[in-house]
CSV table of C-alpha atoms in Angstrom, one decimal:
chain,number,residue,atom,x,y,z
S,1,UNK,CA,0.0,0.0,0.0
S,2,UNK,CA,2.8,2.4,0.9
S,3,UNK,CA,4.7,1.6,-2.2
S,4,UNK,CA,1.7,2.4,-4.4
S,5,UNK,CA,1.0,5.6,-2.5
S,6,UNK,CA,4.4,6.8,-3.3
S,7,UNK,CA,4.1,5.8,-6.9
S,8,UNK,CA,0.7,7.3,-7.4
S,9,UNK,CA,1.5,11.0,-7.7
S,10,UNK,CA,4.3,10.7,-10.3
S,11,UNK,CA,2.2,8.2,-12.3
S,12,UNK,CA,-0.7,10.6,-12.3
S,13,UNK,CA,1.5,13.5,-13.4
S,14,UNK,CA,3.0,11.5,-16.3
S,15,UNK,CA,-0.5,10.4,-17.5
S,16,UNK,CA,-2.0,13.9,-17.1
S,17,UNK,CA,0.8,15.6,-19.1
S,18,UNK,CA,0.8,12.9,-21.7
S,19,UNK,CA,-2.9,13.0,-22.2
S,20,UNK,CA,-3.0,16.8,-22.2
S,21,UNK,CA,-0.4,17.0,-25.0
S,22,UNK,CA,-2.1,14.2,-26.9
S,23,UNK,CA,-5.5,15.7,-26.9
S,24,UNK,CA,-4.3,19.2,-27.8
S,25,UNK,CA,-2.8,17.6,-30.9
S,26,UNK,CA,-5.9,15.7,-31.8
S,27,UNK,CA,-8.1,18.7,-31.3
S,28,UNK,CA,-5.9,20.8,-33.6
S,29,UNK,CA,-5.9,18.2,-36.4
S,30,UNK,CA,-9.7,17.5,-36.1
S,31,UNK,CA,-10.4,21.2,-36.4
S,32,UNK,CA,-8.8,21.1,-39.9
S,33,UNK,CA,-11.1,18.2,-40.9
S,34,UNK,CA,-14.4,19.4,-39.8
S,35,UNK,CA,-17.5,17.2,-40.4
S,36,UNK,CA,-20.5,16.5,-38.1
S,37,UNK,CA,-19.0,13.3,-36.6
S,38,UNK,CA,-15.6,15.1,-36.0
S,39,UNK,CA,-17.5,17.9,-34.1
S,40,UNK,CA,-18.6,15.4,-31.5
S,41,UNK,CA,-15.1,13.9,-31.4
S,42,UNK,CA,-13.5,17.3,-30.9
S,43,UNK,CA,-16.0,18.1,-28.0
S,44,UNK,CA,-15.2,14.7,-26.5
S,45,UNK,CA,-11.5,15.3,-26.9
S,46,UNK,CA,-11.9,18.7,-25.2
S,47,UNK,CA,-13.7,16.9,-22.2
S,48,UNK,CA,-10.8,14.5,-22.0
S,49,UNK,CA,-8.3,17.4,-22.1
S,50,UNK,CA,-10.2,19.2,-19.3
S,51,UNK,CA,-10.3,15.8,-17.3
S,52,UNK,CA,-6.4,15.6,-17.6
S,53,UNK,CA,-5.8,19.2,-16.7
S,54,UNK,CA,-8.2,19.0,-13.7
S,55,UNK,CA,-6.6,15.8,-12.4
S,56,UNK,CA,-3.3,17.5,-12.8
S,57,UNK,CA,-4.4,20.4,-10.7
S,58,UNK,CA,-6.1,18.4,-7.9
S,59,UNK,CA,-3.0,16.1,-7.7
S,60,UNK,CA,-0.6,19.1,-7.3
S,61,UNK,CA,-3.0,20.7,-4.9
S,62,UNK,CA,-3.2,17.6,-2.6
S,63,UNK,CA,0.6,17.1,-2.8
S,64,UNK,CA,1.1,20.7,-1.8
S,65,UNK,CA,-1.6,20.8,0.9
S,66,UNK,CA,-1.2,17.3,2.6
S,67,UNK,CA,2.4,16.4,1.9
S,68,UNK,CA,4.3,19.6,1.6
S,69,UNK,CA,2.0,21.4,4.1
S,70,UNK,CA,2.0,24.8,2.2
S,71,UNK,CA,-0.1,27.1,4.5
S,72,UNK,CA,-1.4,29.3,1.7
S,73,UNK,CA,-3.3,26.3,0.2
S,74,UNK,CA,-5.4,26.1,3.4
S,75,UNK,CA,-7.0,29.5,2.7
S,76,UNK,CA,-10.7,29.8,1.8
S,77,UNK,CA,-10.0,30.8,-1.8
S,78,UNK,CA,-7.6,27.9,-2.6
S,79,UNK,CA,-9.9,25.4,-0.9
S,80,UNK,CA,-12.8,26.7,-2.8
S,81,UNK,CA,-10.9,26.1,-6.0
S,82,UNK,CA,-10.4,22.5,-5.0
S,83,UNK,CA,-14.2,22.3,-4.5
S,84,UNK,CA,-14.7,23.6,-8.0
S,85,UNK,CA,-12.1,21.0,-9.2
S,86,UNK,CA,-14.1,18.2,-7.5
S,87,UNK,CA,-17.4,19.2,-9.1
S,88,UNK,CA,-15.7,19.8,-12.5
S,89,UNK,CA,-14.2,16.3,-12.4
S,90,UNK,CA,-17.6,14.7,-12.0
S,91,UNK,CA,-19.2,17.0,-14.6
S,92,UNK,CA,-16.5,16.3,-17.2
S,93,UNK,CA,-16.5,12.6,-16.5
S,94,UNK,CA,-20.3,12.4,-17.1
S,95,UNK,CA,-20.0,14.5,-20.2
S,96,UNK,CA,-17.5,12.1,-21.7
S,97,UNK,CA,-19.9,9.2,-20.9
S,98,UNK,CA,-22.9,11.0,-22.6
S,99,UNK,CA,-20.7,11.9,-25.6
S,100,UNK,CA,-19.7,8.3,-26.1
S,101,UNK,CA,-23.3,7.1,-25.8
S,102,UNK,CA,-24.4,9.7,-28.3
S,103,UNK,CA,-21.6,8.7,-30.7
S,104,UNK,CA,-22.6,5.0,-30.5
S,105,UNK,CA,-26.3,5.8,-31.3
S,106,UNK,CA,-25.3,8.2,-34.1
S,107,UNK,CA,-22.8,5.7,-35.6
S,108,UNK,CA,-25.5,3.0,-35.5
S,109,UNK,CA,-28.0,5.2,-37.3
S,110,UNK,CA,-25.4,6.4,-39.8
S,111,UNK,CA,-24.5,2.8,-40.7
S,112,UNK,CA,-28.2,2.0,-41.2
S,113,UNK,CA,-28.4,4.9,-43.5
S,114,UNK,CA,-25.3,3.8,-45.4
S,115,UNK,CA,-26.6,0.3,-45.8
S,116,UNK,CA,-29.6,1.7,-47.7
S,117,UNK,CA,-28.7,1.4,-51.3
S,118,UNK,CA,-31.1,4.3,-52.1
S,119,UNK,CA,-29.5,6.6,-49.7
S,120,UNK,CA,-27.2,9.3,-51.3
S,121,UNK,CA,-27.3,12.1,-48.6
S,122,UNK,CA,-25.5,12.1,-45.3
S,123,UNK,CA,-27.8,11.4,-42.5
S,124,UNK,CA,-25.9,13.2,-39.7
S,125,UNK,CA,-25.6,16.9,-40.5
S,126,UNK,CA,-24.0,19.9,-38.8
S,127,UNK,CA,-27.3,21.0,-37.5
S,128,UNK,CA,-28.0,17.6,-35.9
S,129,UNK,CA,-24.4,17.7,-34.4
S,130,UNK,CA,-25.1,21.1,-32.7
S,131,UNK,CA,-28.5,19.9,-31.4
S,132,UNK,CA,-26.9,16.7,-30.1
S,133,UNK,CA,-24.2,18.7,-28.2
S,134,UNK,CA,-26.9,21.1,-26.7
S,135,UNK,CA,-28.9,18.0,-25.5
S,136,UNK,CA,-25.7,16.4,-24.0
S,137,UNK,CA,-24.5,19.4,-22.0
S,138,UNK,CA,-28.0,20.4,-20.8
S,139,UNK,CA,-28.7,16.9,-19.7
S,140,UNK,CA,-25.5,16.5,-17.8
S,141,UNK,CA,-25.9,19.9,-16.1
S,142,UNK,CA,-29.3,18.8,-14.8
S,143,UNK,CA,-28.4,15.2,-13.9
S,144,UNK,CA,-25.3,16.3,-11.9
S,145,UNK,CA,-27.3,18.8,-9.7
S,146,UNK,CA,-27.4,16.6,-6.6
S,147,UNK,CA,-23.6,16.1,-6.9
S,148,UNK,CA,-23.0,19.8,-6.5
S,149,UNK,CA,-24.2,19.6,-2.9
S,150,UNK,CA,-22.0,16.7,-1.9
S,151,UNK,CA,-19.1,18.7,-0.6
S,152,UNK,CA,-18.6,22.1,1.0
S,153,UNK,CA,-15.8,24.2,2.5
S,154,UNK,CA,-15.5,24.3,6.3
S,155,UNK,CA,-13.1,25.7,8.8
S,156,UNK,CA,-11.0,23.0,10.5
S,157,UNK,CA,-7.5,22.1,11.3
S,158,UNK,CA,-4.4,21.5,9.2
S,159,UNK,CA,-4.2,18.0,7.6
S,160,UNK,CA,-3.0,15.2,9.9
S,161,UNK,CA,-0.6,14.1,7.2
S,162,UNK,CA,1.5,17.3,7.8
S,163,UNK,CA,4.6,16.0,9.6
S,164,UNK,CA,8.2,17.2,9.9
S,165,UNK,CA,10.2,18.4,8.1
S,166,UNK,CA,7.6,20.4,6.3
S,167,UNK,CA,5.4,21.1,9.3
S,168,UNK,CA,8.1,21.7,11.8
S,169,UNK,CA,7.7,25.5,11.7
S,170,UNK,CA,3.9,25.4,11.8
S,171,UNK,CA,2.2,26.5,15.0
S,172,UNK,CA,0.4,23.7,16.9
S,173,UNK,CA,-3.2,22.9,15.7
S,174,UNK,CA,-3.1,25.5,12.9
S,175,UNK,CA,-6.6,26.2,11.6
S,176,UNK,CA,-7.3,25.7,7.9
S,177,UNK,CA,-10.2,25.4,5.5
S,178,UNK,CA,-10.9,21.9,4.2
S,179,UNK,CA,-13.5,20.1,2.2
S,180,UNK,CA,-16.2,18.1,4.0
S,181,UNK,CA,-18.6,15.7,2.5
S,182,UNK,CA,-22.2,16.0,3.3
S,183,UNK,CA,-23.4,14.0,6.3
S,184,UNK,CA,-27.0,13.7,4.8
S,185,UNK,CA,-27.5,10.0,4.4
S,186,UNK,CA,-30.2,10.5,1.8
S,187,UNK,CA,-28.0,12.8,-0.3
S,188,UNK,CA,-25.2,10.4,-0.1
S,189,UNK,CA,-27.3,7.5,-1.2
S,190,UNK,CA,-28.8,9.5,-4.1
S,191,UNK,CA,-25.4,10.6,-5.3
S,192,UNK,CA,-23.8,7.1,-5.1
S,193,UNK,CA,-26.7,5.6,-7.0
S,194,UNK,CA,-26.7,8.5,-9.5
S,195,UNK,CA,-23.1,8.2,-10.2
S,196,UNK,CA,-23.0,4.5,-10.2
S,197,UNK,CA,-26.1,3.9,-12.3
S,198,UNK,CA,-26.7,6.9,-14.6
S,199,UNK,CA,-23.0,7.6,-15.2
S,200,UNK,CA,-21.8,4.0,-15.2
S,201,UNK,CA,-24.1,1.0,-15.5
S,202,UNK,CA,-26.9,2.3,-17.7
S,203,UNK,CA,-24.5,3.8,-20.2
S,204,UNK,CA,-22.5,0.5,-20.3
S,205,UNK,CA,-25.7,-1.4,-21.0
S,206,UNK,CA,-26.6,1.0,-23.8
S,207,UNK,CA,-23.1,0.6,-25.2
S,208,UNK,CA,-23.4,-3.2,-25.1
S,209,UNK,CA,-26.6,-2.9,-27.1
S,210,UNK,CA,-25.2,-0.4,-29.6
S,211,UNK,CA,-22.1,-2.6,-30.1
S,212,UNK,CA,-24.3,-5.5,-31.2
S,213,UNK,CA,-26.3,-3.2,-33.6
S,214,UNK,CA,-23.1,-1.7,-35.1
S,215,UNK,CA,-21.5,-5.0,-35.7
S,216,UNK,CA,-24.7,-6.2,-37.3
S,217,UNK,CA,-24.9,-3.1,-39.6
S,218,UNK,CA,-21.2,-3.5,-40.5
S,219,UNK,CA,-21.8,-7.1,-41.5
S,220,UNK,CA,-24.7,-6.1,-43.7
S,221,UNK,CA,-22.6,-3.3,-45.4
S,222,UNK,CA,-19.8,-5.8,-46.1
S,223,UNK,CA,-22.3,-8.2,-47.8
S,224,UNK,CA,-23.7,-5.3,-49.9
S,225,UNK,CA,-20.1,-4.2,-50.9
S,226,UNK,CA,-19.3,-7.8,-52.0
S,227,UNK,CA,-22.5,-8.0,-53.9
S,228,UNK,CA,-22.6,-4.6,-55.6
S,229,UNK,CA,-18.8,-3.9,-55.6
S,230,UNK,CA,-19.5,-0.6,-53.7
S,231,UNK,CA,-16.2,-0.7,-51.8
S,232,UNK,CA,-15.9,3.1,-51.4
S,233,UNK,CA,-19.0,3.3,-49.3
S,234,UNK,CA,-17.7,0.5,-47.0
S,235,UNK,CA,-14.3,2.2,-46.5
S,236,UNK,CA,-16.0,5.6,-45.7
S,237,UNK,CA,-17.2,4.6,-42.2
S,238,UNK,CA,-15.0,1.4,-41.6
S,239,UNK,CA,-12.0,2.9,-39.8
S,240,UNK,CA,-13.8,5.5,-37.8
S,241,UNK,CA,-16.4,2.9,-36.8
S,242,UNK,CA,-13.7,0.5,-35.5
S,243,UNK,CA,-12.2,3.3,-33.4
S,244,UNK,CA,-15.5,4.2,-31.9
S,245,UNK,CA,-16.1,0.4,-31.1
S,246,UNK,CA,-12.7,0.2,-29.4
S,247,UNK,CA,-13.5,3.3,-27.3
S,248,UNK,CA,-16.8,1.9,-26.4
S,249,UNK,CA,-15.2,-1.4,-25.3
S,250,UNK,CA,-12.5,0.4,-23.2
S,251,UNK,CA,-15.3,2.4,-21.6
S,252,UNK,CA,-17.3,-0.7,-20.6
S,253,UNK,CA,-14.2,-2.4,-19.3
S,254,UNK,CA,-13.2,0.6,-17.1
S,255,UNK,CA,-16.5,2.0,-16.1
S,256,UNK,CA,-18.6,-1.2,-15.3
S,257,UNK,CA,-16.5,-2.2,-12.2
S,258,UNK,CA,-16.6,1.5,-11.0
S,259,UNK,CA,-20.4,1.5,-11.3
S,260,UNK,CA,-20.8,-1.7,-9.4
S,261,UNK,CA,-18.4,-0.3,-6.7
S,262,UNK,CA,-20.2,3.0,-6.5
S,263,UNK,CA,-23.6,1.2,-6.0
S,264,UNK,CA,-22.1,-1.2,-3.5
S,265,UNK,CA,-20.6,1.6,-1.5
S,266,UNK,CA,-24.1,3.0,-0.9
S,267,UNK,CA,-25.2,-0.4,0.6
S,268,UNK,CA,-22.2,-1.5,2.7
S,269,UNK,CA,-18.8,-0.3,3.9
S,270,UNK,CA,-15.9,-1.0,1.5
S,271,UNK,CA,-12.3,-1.3,3.0
S,272,UNK,CA,-9.3,0.6,1.6
S,273,UNK,CA,-11.5,3.0,-0.3
S,274,UNK,CA,-8.8,5.6,-0.6
S,275,UNK,CA,-6.4,3.2,-2.4
S,276,UNK,CA,-9.2,1.9,-4.6
S,277,UNK,CA,-10.0,5.5,-5.5
S,278,UNK,CA,-6.4,6.2,-6.5
S,279,UNK,CA,-6.3,3.1,-8.7
S,280,UNK,CA,-9.6,4.2,-10.3
S,281,UNK,CA,-8.1,7.6,-10.9
S,282,UNK,CA,-5.1,6.1,-12.7
S,283,UNK,CA,-7.2,3.8,-14.8
S,284,UNK,CA,-9.4,6.7,-15.9
S,285,UNK,CA,-6.4,8.8,-16.9
S,286,UNK,CA,-4.9,5.8,-18.7
S,287,UNK,CA,-8.2,5.3,-20.6
S,288,UNK,CA,-8.1,9.0,-21.6
S,289,UNK,CA,-4.5,8.5,-23.0
S,290,UNK,CA,-5.6,5.4,-24.9
S,291,UNK,CA,-8.5,7.4,-26.5
S,292,UNK,CA,-5.8,9.7,-28.0
S,293,UNK,CA,-3.9,6.6,-29.2
S,294,UNK,CA,-7.1,5.4,-30.9
S,295,UNK,CA,-7.7,8.8,-32.6
S,296,UNK,CA,-4.1,8.5,-33.9
S,297,UNK,CA,-4.9,5.1,-35.4
S,298,UNK,CA,-8.1,6.5,-36.9
S,299,UNK,CA,-6.4,9.3,-39.0
S,300,UNK,CA,-2.9,9.6,-40.5
S,301,UNK,CA,-2.9,13.4,-40.2
S,302,UNK,CA,-3.1,13.1,-36.3
S,303,UNK,CA,-0.1,10.7,-36.4
S,304,UNK,CA,1.9,13.0,-38.8
S,305,UNK,CA,1.1,16.0,-36.5
S,306,UNK,CA,2.4,14.1,-33.5
S,307,UNK,CA,5.6,13.1,-35.3
S,308,UNK,CA,6.1,16.6,-36.6
S,309,UNK,CA,5.8,18.2,-33.2
S,310,UNK,CA,8.0,15.6,-31.6
S,311,UNK,CA,10.7,16.4,-34.3
S,312,UNK,CA,10.4,20.1,-33.6
S,313,UNK,CA,10.9,19.4,-29.8
S,314,UNK,CA,14.0,17.2,-30.6
S,315,UNK,CA,15.4,20.0,-32.9
S,316,UNK,CA,14.8,22.7,-30.2
S,317,UNK,CA,16.4,20.7,-27.5
S,318,UNK,CA,19.5,19.7,-29.5
S,319,UNK,CA,20.2,22.9,-31.6
S,320,UNK,CA,22.3,25.9,-30.4
S,321,UNK,CA,20.3,28.8,-29.2
S,322,UNK,CA,21.3,31.1,-32.1
S,323,UNK,CA,20.4,28.5,-34.8
S,324,UNK,CA,17.2,26.9,-33.5
S,325,UNK,CA,14.7,29.0,-35.5
S,326,UNK,CA,16.5,28.4,-38.9
S,327,UNK,CA,17.0,24.8,-38.3
S,328,UNK,CA,13.4,24.2,-37.3
S,329,UNK,CA,12.2,25.7,-40.6
S,330,UNK,CA,14.8,23.6,-42.5
S,331,UNK,CA,13.7,20.4,-40.8
S,332,UNK,CA,10.0,21.0,-41.5
S,333,UNK,CA,10.7,20.9,-45.3
S,334,UNK,CA,12.1,17.4,-44.9
S,335,UNK,CA,10.8,14.2,-43.6
S,336,UNK,CA,10.6,13.7,-39.9
S,337,UNK,CA,14.2,13.1,-38.6
S,338,UNK,CA,15.2,10.8,-35.7
S,339,UNK,CA,16.1,12.5,-32.5
S,340,UNK,CA,19.5,10.7,-32.2
S,341,UNK,CA,20.4,11.6,-35.8
S,342,UNK,CA,19.5,15.2,-35.2
S,343,UNK,CA,21.7,15.4,-32.1
S,344,UNK,CA,24.6,13.9,-34.1
S,345,UNK,CA,24.1,16.4,-36.9
S,346,UNK,CA,24.1,19.3,-34.4
S,347,UNK,CA,27.3,18.2,-32.8
S,348,UNK,CA,29.0,17.9,-36.2
S,349,UNK,CA,27.7,21.4,-37.1
S,350,UNK,CA,29.2,22.9,-34.0
S,351,UNK,CA,32.6,21.3,-34.5
S,352,UNK,CA,32.9,22.0,-38.3
S,353,UNK,CA,30.9,25.3,-38.4
S,354,UNK,CA,29.1,24.1,-41.5
S,355,UNK,CA,25.4,24.0,-42.5
S,356,UNK,CA,23.6,20.8,-41.8
S,357,UNK,CA,22.2,19.1,-44.8
S,358,UNK,CA,18.8,17.5,-44.5
S,359,UNK,CA,18.8,13.9,-43.9
S,360,UNK,CA,16.1,11.6,-45.6
S,361,UNK,CA,15.2,8.4,-43.8
């Protein structure tokens, strides 16, 4: 237990930073490829980005408040920001769930439209995409209402975890603002059932059903393509549909145990809940990073953008300060170089005082 507690914070930081960078790249590329489905994917990626950034903030806050014992973090303002972070975490998490359910239903209906040989117009339009997003955000805002009253800021004492050497100069029994969960048993039960059922178990059940319908529609489209030779219509949705199916499968694997755990917690006491919560947090962040990886597998432009930005970072880190800008422009006109080769080229350039020629891999 102690080993994992030590490992948890750096692991969360790595996943948060990786997920943040990945989703920023995917949002930037998807914005250049606008279509109704990608609008939903962009919104979903923004939610995942907010999830990573929010986890990063709350992790750093807890480390500073409970481990490093920084007194300014115990003020009302900073503690209230943690309350906002807690509510935002639930809101964004549920938004991602509703996005995925909406994507699964839309993909099923789109495949049904595609399987109709008389269909020549796209079923899912920009107008329907905007309406879908309005419904998603409004629904989540209403559904999450009881969760907003789950925690509040109260005046208490400094955290018990504050021990020397960090707390050695603190006065005894220093007062501090802290978050306290509601002691209302009815509200606790409603929130646990709400978070476990509406945010976890019911969406997982819908996704299972949609997975069956999507696979059935794909099978029908393949039969039509083989019969009529209409291969282009099959390829139009094939790769994106596979990615959506993989995201749905990951969601069901990750969220179903959490839903069962949330419902069980409202019935009986579960031991080691703090450790379980930390593990769930890491799994959620890992799932967010895997979603970016699946977006990369869906589109070559996202992969190219990721390689391009990685190459720019390598060039920036290895080039002399006075030559970084010109060398970055030169590298962008060539294929993506390897970081080690770039470093060797820079070393040779410094020693020989010659221009570096682009290397084609």
